[in-house]
PDB file of C-alpha atoms in Angstrom:
ATOM      1  CA  MET A 666      -4.779 310.646  77.449  1.00 56.00           C
ATOM      2  CA  ASP A 667      -1.444 308.874  77.501  1.00 60.00           C
ATOM      3  CA  SER A 668      -1.311 307.605  81.064  1.00 73.00           C
ATOM      4  CA  PHE A 669      -3.509 304.692  82.074  1.00 89.00           C
ATOM      5  CA  GLU A 670      -2.634 303.843  85.643  1.00 91.00           C
ATOM      6  CA  TRP A 671      -4.297 302.995  88.933  1.00 95.00           C
ATOM      7  CA  ASN A 672      -4.849 306.648  89.883  1.00 95.00           C
ATOM      8  CA  LEU A 673      -7.069 307.068  86.829  1.00 96.00           C
ATOM      9  CA  ILE A 674      -9.174 304.038  87.780  1.00 98.00           C
ATOM     10  CA  SER A 675      -9.599 305.406  91.298  1.00 97.00           C
ATOM     11  CA  GLU A 676     -10.528 308.827  89.907  1.00 97.00           C
ATOM     12  CA  ILE A 677     -13.093 307.303  87.528  1.00 97.00           C
ATOM     13  CA  HIS A 678     -14.701 305.497  90.470  1.00 98.00           C
ATOM     14  CA  LYS A 679     -14.706 308.626  92.609  1.00 98.00           C
ATOM     15  CA  THR A 680     -16.062 310.897  89.865  1.00 97.00           C
ATOM     16  CA  ALA A 681     -18.761 308.487  88.725  1.00 96.00           C
ATOM     17  CA  LEU A 682     -19.961 307.373  92.153  1.00 96.00           C
ATOM     18  CA  HIS A 683     -19.195 310.080  94.729  1.00 97.00           C
ATOM     19  CA  HIS A 684     -22.870 311.046  94.847  1.00 97.00           C
ATOM     20  CA  LEU A 685     -23.817 307.463  95.809  1.00 96.00           C
ATOM     21  CA  TYR A 686     -21.003 306.286  98.068  1.00 95.00           C
ATOM     22  CA  GLU A 687     -18.885 308.180 100.584  1.00 95.00           C
ATOM     23  CA  PHE A 688     -16.117 305.636  99.953  1.00 96.00           C
ATOM     24  CA  ALA A 689     -15.999 306.354  96.201  1.00 97.00           C
ATOM     25  CA  GLY A 690     -12.451 306.182  94.892  1.00 97.00           C
ATOM     26  CA  GLU A 691     -11.121 304.369  97.971  1.00 97.00           C
ATOM     27  CA  LEU A 692      -9.942 300.771  98.114  1.00 97.00           C
ATOM     28  CA  ARG A 693     -12.311 298.495  99.969  1.00 97.00           C
ATOM     29  CA  GLN A 694     -11.310 297.707 103.538  1.00 97.00           C
ATOM     30  CA  VAL A 695     -13.564 294.664 103.824  1.00 97.00           C
ATOM     31  CA  ASN A 696     -13.370 291.172 102.383  1.00 98.00           C
ATOM     32  CA  MET A 697     -16.065 290.386  99.852  1.00 96.00           C
ATOM     33  CA  SER A 698     -17.635 287.484  98.032  1.00 93.00           C
ATOM     34  CA  LYS A 699     -20.425 287.197  95.510  1.00 89.00           C
ATOM     35  CA  GLY A 700     -22.323 284.125  94.422  1.00 84.00           C
ATOM     36  CA  GLY A 701     -19.978 281.828  96.330  1.00 86.00           C
ATOM     37  CA  PHE A 702     -16.879 283.407  94.771  1.00 89.00           C
ATOM     38  CA  THR A 703     -14.426 285.146  97.114  1.00 93.00           C
ATOM     39  CA  PHE A 704     -12.518 288.158  95.834  1.00 95.00           C
ATOM     40  CA  PRO A 705      -8.916 288.848  96.880  1.00 96.00           C
ATOM     41  CA  THR A 706      -8.469 289.701 100.548  1.00 97.00           C
ATOM     42  CA  ALA A 707      -8.710 293.433 101.269  1.00 98.00           C
ATOM     43  CA  LYS A 708      -5.412 293.665 103.152  1.00 98.00           C
ATOM     44  CA  PHE A 709      -3.542 292.468 100.046  1.00 98.00           C
ATOM     45  CA  LEU A 710      -5.177 294.944  97.643  1.00 98.00           C
ATOM     46  CA  PRO A 711      -2.333 297.513  97.614  1.00 97.00           C
ATOM     47  CA  ASP A 712       0.159 294.833  96.529  1.00 98.00           C
ATOM     48  CA  ILE A 713      -2.293 293.278  94.079  1.00 97.00           C
ATOM     49  CA  ILE A 714      -2.992 296.659  92.510  1.00 97.00           C
ATOM     50  CA  GLN A 715       0.709 297.380  92.176  1.00 96.00           C
ATOM     51  CA  GLU A 716       1.119 294.050  90.341  1.00 96.00           C
ATOM     52  CA  PHE A 717      -1.927 294.828  88.173  1.00 96.00           C
ATOM     53  CA  GLU A 718      -0.525 298.223  87.258  1.00 94.00           C
ATOM     54  CA  THR A 719       2.880 296.761  86.354  1.00 94.00           C
ATOM     55  CA  GLU A 720       1.571 293.746  84.458  1.00 93.00           C
ATOM     56  CA  PHE A 721      -1.398 295.257  82.634  1.00 94.00           C
ATOM     57  CA  LEU A 722      -0.965 299.015  82.469  1.00 92.00           C
ATOM     58  CA  GLY A 723       2.795 299.368  82.231  1.00 87.00           C
ATOM     59  CA  ASP A 724       3.112 298.645  78.526  1.00 80.00           C
ATOM     60  CA  LEU A 725       0.387 300.627  76.808  1.00 81.00           C
ATOM     61  CA  PRO A 726       0.862 300.063  73.094  1.00 86.00           C
ATOM     62  CA  LYS A 727       1.452 303.120  70.893  1.00 86.00           C
ATOM     63  CA  HIS A 728      -1.302 301.963  68.534  1.00 89.00           C
ATOM     64  CA  VAL A 729      -3.436 298.905  67.824  1.00 93.00           C
ATOM     65  CA  GLU A 730      -4.172 297.395  64.426  1.00 93.00           C
ATOM     66  CA  GLY A 731      -7.893 296.700  64.491  1.00 95.00           C
ATOM     67  CA  TYR A 732     -10.561 295.597  66.918  1.00 96.00           C
ATOM     68  CA  GLU A 733      -9.089 292.139  67.534  1.00 96.00           C
ATOM     69  CA  GLU A 734      -5.786 293.589  68.727  1.00 96.00           C
ATOM     70  CA  LEU A 735      -7.677 296.064  70.917  1.00 97.00           C
ATOM     71  CA  ILE A 736      -9.650 293.330  72.671  1.00 97.00           C
ATOM     72  CA  GLN A 737      -6.527 291.208  73.135  1.00 96.00           C
ATOM     73  CA  TYR A 738      -5.228 294.152  75.157  1.00 95.00           C
ATOM     74  CA  VAL A 739      -8.334 295.371  77.035  1.00 96.00           C
ATOM     75  CA  ALA A 740     -10.260 292.155  77.784  1.00 97.00           C
ATOM     76  CA  PRO A 741      -7.570 290.894  80.201  1.00 97.00           C
ATOM     77  CA  ILE A 742      -7.479 294.324  81.876  1.00 97.00           C
ATOM     78  CA  HIS A 743     -11.255 294.257  82.265  1.00 98.00           C
ATOM     79  CA  ALA A 744     -11.303 290.681  83.603  1.00 97.00           C
ATOM     80  CA  GLU A 745      -8.457 291.267  86.027  1.00 97.00           C
ATOM     81  CA  LEU A 746      -9.906 294.520  87.345  1.00 97.00           C
ATOM     82  CA  LEU A 747     -13.256 292.848  88.012  1.00 96.00           C
ATOM     83  CA  PHE A 748     -11.540 289.865  89.628  1.00 96.00           C
ATOM     84  CA  ILE A 749      -9.504 292.139  91.926  1.00 97.00           C
ATOM     85  CA  HIS A 750     -12.754 293.903  92.889  1.00 97.00           C
ATOM     86  CA  PRO A 751     -10.919 296.869  94.436  1.00 98.00           C
ATOM     87  CA  PHE A 752     -14.013 298.813  95.511  1.00 98.00           C
ATOM     88  CA  ARG A 753     -16.966 297.881  97.707  1.00 97.00           C
ATOM     89  CA  GLU A 754     -19.428 298.862  94.972  1.00 96.00           C
ATOM     90  CA  GLY A 755     -19.231 300.071  91.390  1.00 96.00           C
ATOM     91  CA  ASN A 756     -16.448 297.812  90.133  1.00 96.00           C
ATOM     92  CA  GLY A 757     -18.281 296.863  86.944  1.00 95.00           C
ATOM     93  CA  ARG A 758     -19.167 300.437  86.034  1.00 96.00           C
ATOM     94  CA  THR A 759     -15.621 301.563  86.710  1.00 98.00           C
ATOM     95  CA  ALA A 760     -14.048 298.743  84.681  1.00 98.00           C
ATOM     96  CA  ARG A 761     -16.374 299.439  81.737  1.00 97.00           C
ATOM     97  CA  LEU A 762     -15.588 303.155  81.770  1.00 97.00           C
ATOM     98  CA  PHE A 763     -11.864 302.464  82.020  1.00 98.00           C
ATOM     99  CA  VAL A 764     -11.709 300.141  79.008  1.00 97.00           C
ATOM    100  CA  ASP A 765     -13.940 302.537  77.048  1.00 97.00           C
ATOM    101  CA  LEU A 766     -11.322 305.245  77.683  1.00 96.00           C
ATOM    102  CA  ILE A 767      -8.602 302.941  76.404  1.00 96.00           C
ATOM    103  CA  ALA A 768     -10.688 302.207  73.301  1.00 96.00           C
ATOM    104  CA  ALA A 769     -11.141 305.957  72.738  1.00 96.00           C
ATOM    105  CA  LYS A 770      -7.377 306.448  73.040  1.00 94.00           C
ATOM    106  CA  PHE A 771      -7.003 304.209  69.987  1.00 95.00           C
ATOM    107  CA  ASP A 772      -9.894 305.884  68.120  1.00 95.00           C
ATOM    108  CA  PHE A 773     -12.385 303.067  68.647  1.00 96.00           C
ATOM    109  CA  GLU A 774     -15.964 303.549  69.767  1.00 95.00           C
ATOM    110  CA  LYS A 775     -16.901 302.486  73.259  1.00 95.00           C
ATOM    111  CA  PHE A 776     -17.802 298.856  73.773  1.00 96.00           C
ATOM    112  CA  SER A 777     -21.440 297.734  73.565  1.00 95.00           C
ATOM    113  CA  PHE A 778     -21.678 296.285  77.064  1.00 95.00           C
ATOM    114  CA  GLY A 779     -25.473 296.272  76.703  1.00 93.00           C
ATOM    115  CA  LYS A 780     -25.000 293.174  74.548  1.00 94.00           C
ATOM    116  CA  ILE A 781     -24.171 291.259  77.727  1.00 94.00           C
ATOM    117  CA  THR A 782     -27.765 290.355  78.407  1.00 92.00           C
ATOM    118  CA  GLU A 783     -29.105 288.468  81.383  1.00 90.00           C
ATOM    119  CA  LYS A 784     -28.711 285.324  79.281  1.00 88.00           C
ATOM    120  CA  LYS A 785     -24.981 286.050  78.800  1.00 90.00           C
ATOM    121  CA  MET A 786     -24.362 287.198  82.382  1.00 92.00           C
ATOM    122  CA  SER A 787     -23.316 283.753  83.617  1.00 91.00           C
ATOM    123  CA  GLU A 788     -20.652 283.630  80.864  1.00 93.00           C
ATOM    124  CA  TYR A 789     -19.478 287.086  81.914  1.00 93.00           C
ATOM    125  CA  ILE A 790     -19.196 286.026  85.567  1.00 92.00           C
ATOM    126  CA  LYS A 791     -17.300 282.861  84.596  1.00 93.00           C
ATOM    127  CA  ALA A 792     -14.966 284.985  82.451  1.00 95.00           C
ATOM    128  CA  VAL A 793     -14.202 287.161  85.486  1.00 93.00           C
ATOM    129  CA  GLN A 794     -13.627 284.093  87.658  1.00 93.00           C
ATOM    130  CA  SER A 795     -11.267 282.667  85.019  1.00 94.00           C
ATOM    131  CA  ALA A 796      -9.001 285.647  85.651  1.00 92.00           C
ATOM    132  CA  ALA A 797      -8.119 283.997  88.981  1.00 90.00           C
ATOM    133  CA  GLU A 798      -6.122 281.466  86.918  1.00 94.00           C
ATOM    134  CA  LYS A 799      -4.858 284.132  84.506  1.00 95.00           C
ATOM    135  CA  ASN A 800      -7.128 282.656  81.819  1.00 97.00           C
ATOM    136  CA  TYR A 801      -8.432 285.624  79.844  1.00 98.00           C
ATOM    137  CA  GLN A 802      -9.723 283.746  76.806  1.00 97.00           C
ATOM    138  CA  PRO A 803     -13.350 283.644  78.059  1.00 97.00           C
ATOM    139  CA  MET A 804     -13.355 287.448  78.448  1.00 97.00           C
ATOM    140  CA  ILE A 805     -11.694 287.900  75.046  1.00 97.00           C
ATOM    141  CA  GLU A 806     -14.473 285.769  73.521  1.00 95.00           C
ATOM    142  CA  LEU A 807     -17.126 287.939  75.171  1.00 96.00           C
ATOM    143  CA  PHE A 808     -15.436 291.147  74.022  1.00 97.00           C
ATOM    144  CA  ARG A 809     -15.618 289.911  70.420  1.00 95.00           C
ATOM    145  CA  MET A 810     -19.378 290.431  70.550  1.00 92.00           C
ATOM    146  CA  LEU A 811     -19.128 293.940  72.046  1.00 92.00           C
ATOM    147  CA  GLU A 812     -18.058 295.769  68.898  1.00 86.00           C
ATOM    148  CA  LYS A 813     -20.516 298.460  67.812  1.00 72.00           C
TER     149      LYS A 813
END
């Protein structure tokens, strides 16, 4: 797979969740918040996604030299995608599948997201919230522990 773009993310969501949600694969049309944190406003999602695609998916490297370089590339994508929260449900599952596909593209095993235990979940949530300020270091730190 050479093309990692928004249409693939939407297709992952639709394929993985169509049996659960009739809106699978479609951008959310409602504003959402979780745990006191408000996600980007629904009416701005098309523009936000276009920016995301340009900034994060436009320059897919030809290869990566090791796990550290891989996470420097995918952790910001993961954090930003979760921060954008483009779907009503299933954002986490979709983001995990998407970055696993990128890892596979570079011949790495999928990430061990099971290592994000309940104890680490608050760090994970803070890492997603840090994406609001374009600070991806917390997510990069978490991804360092996800290697198989």
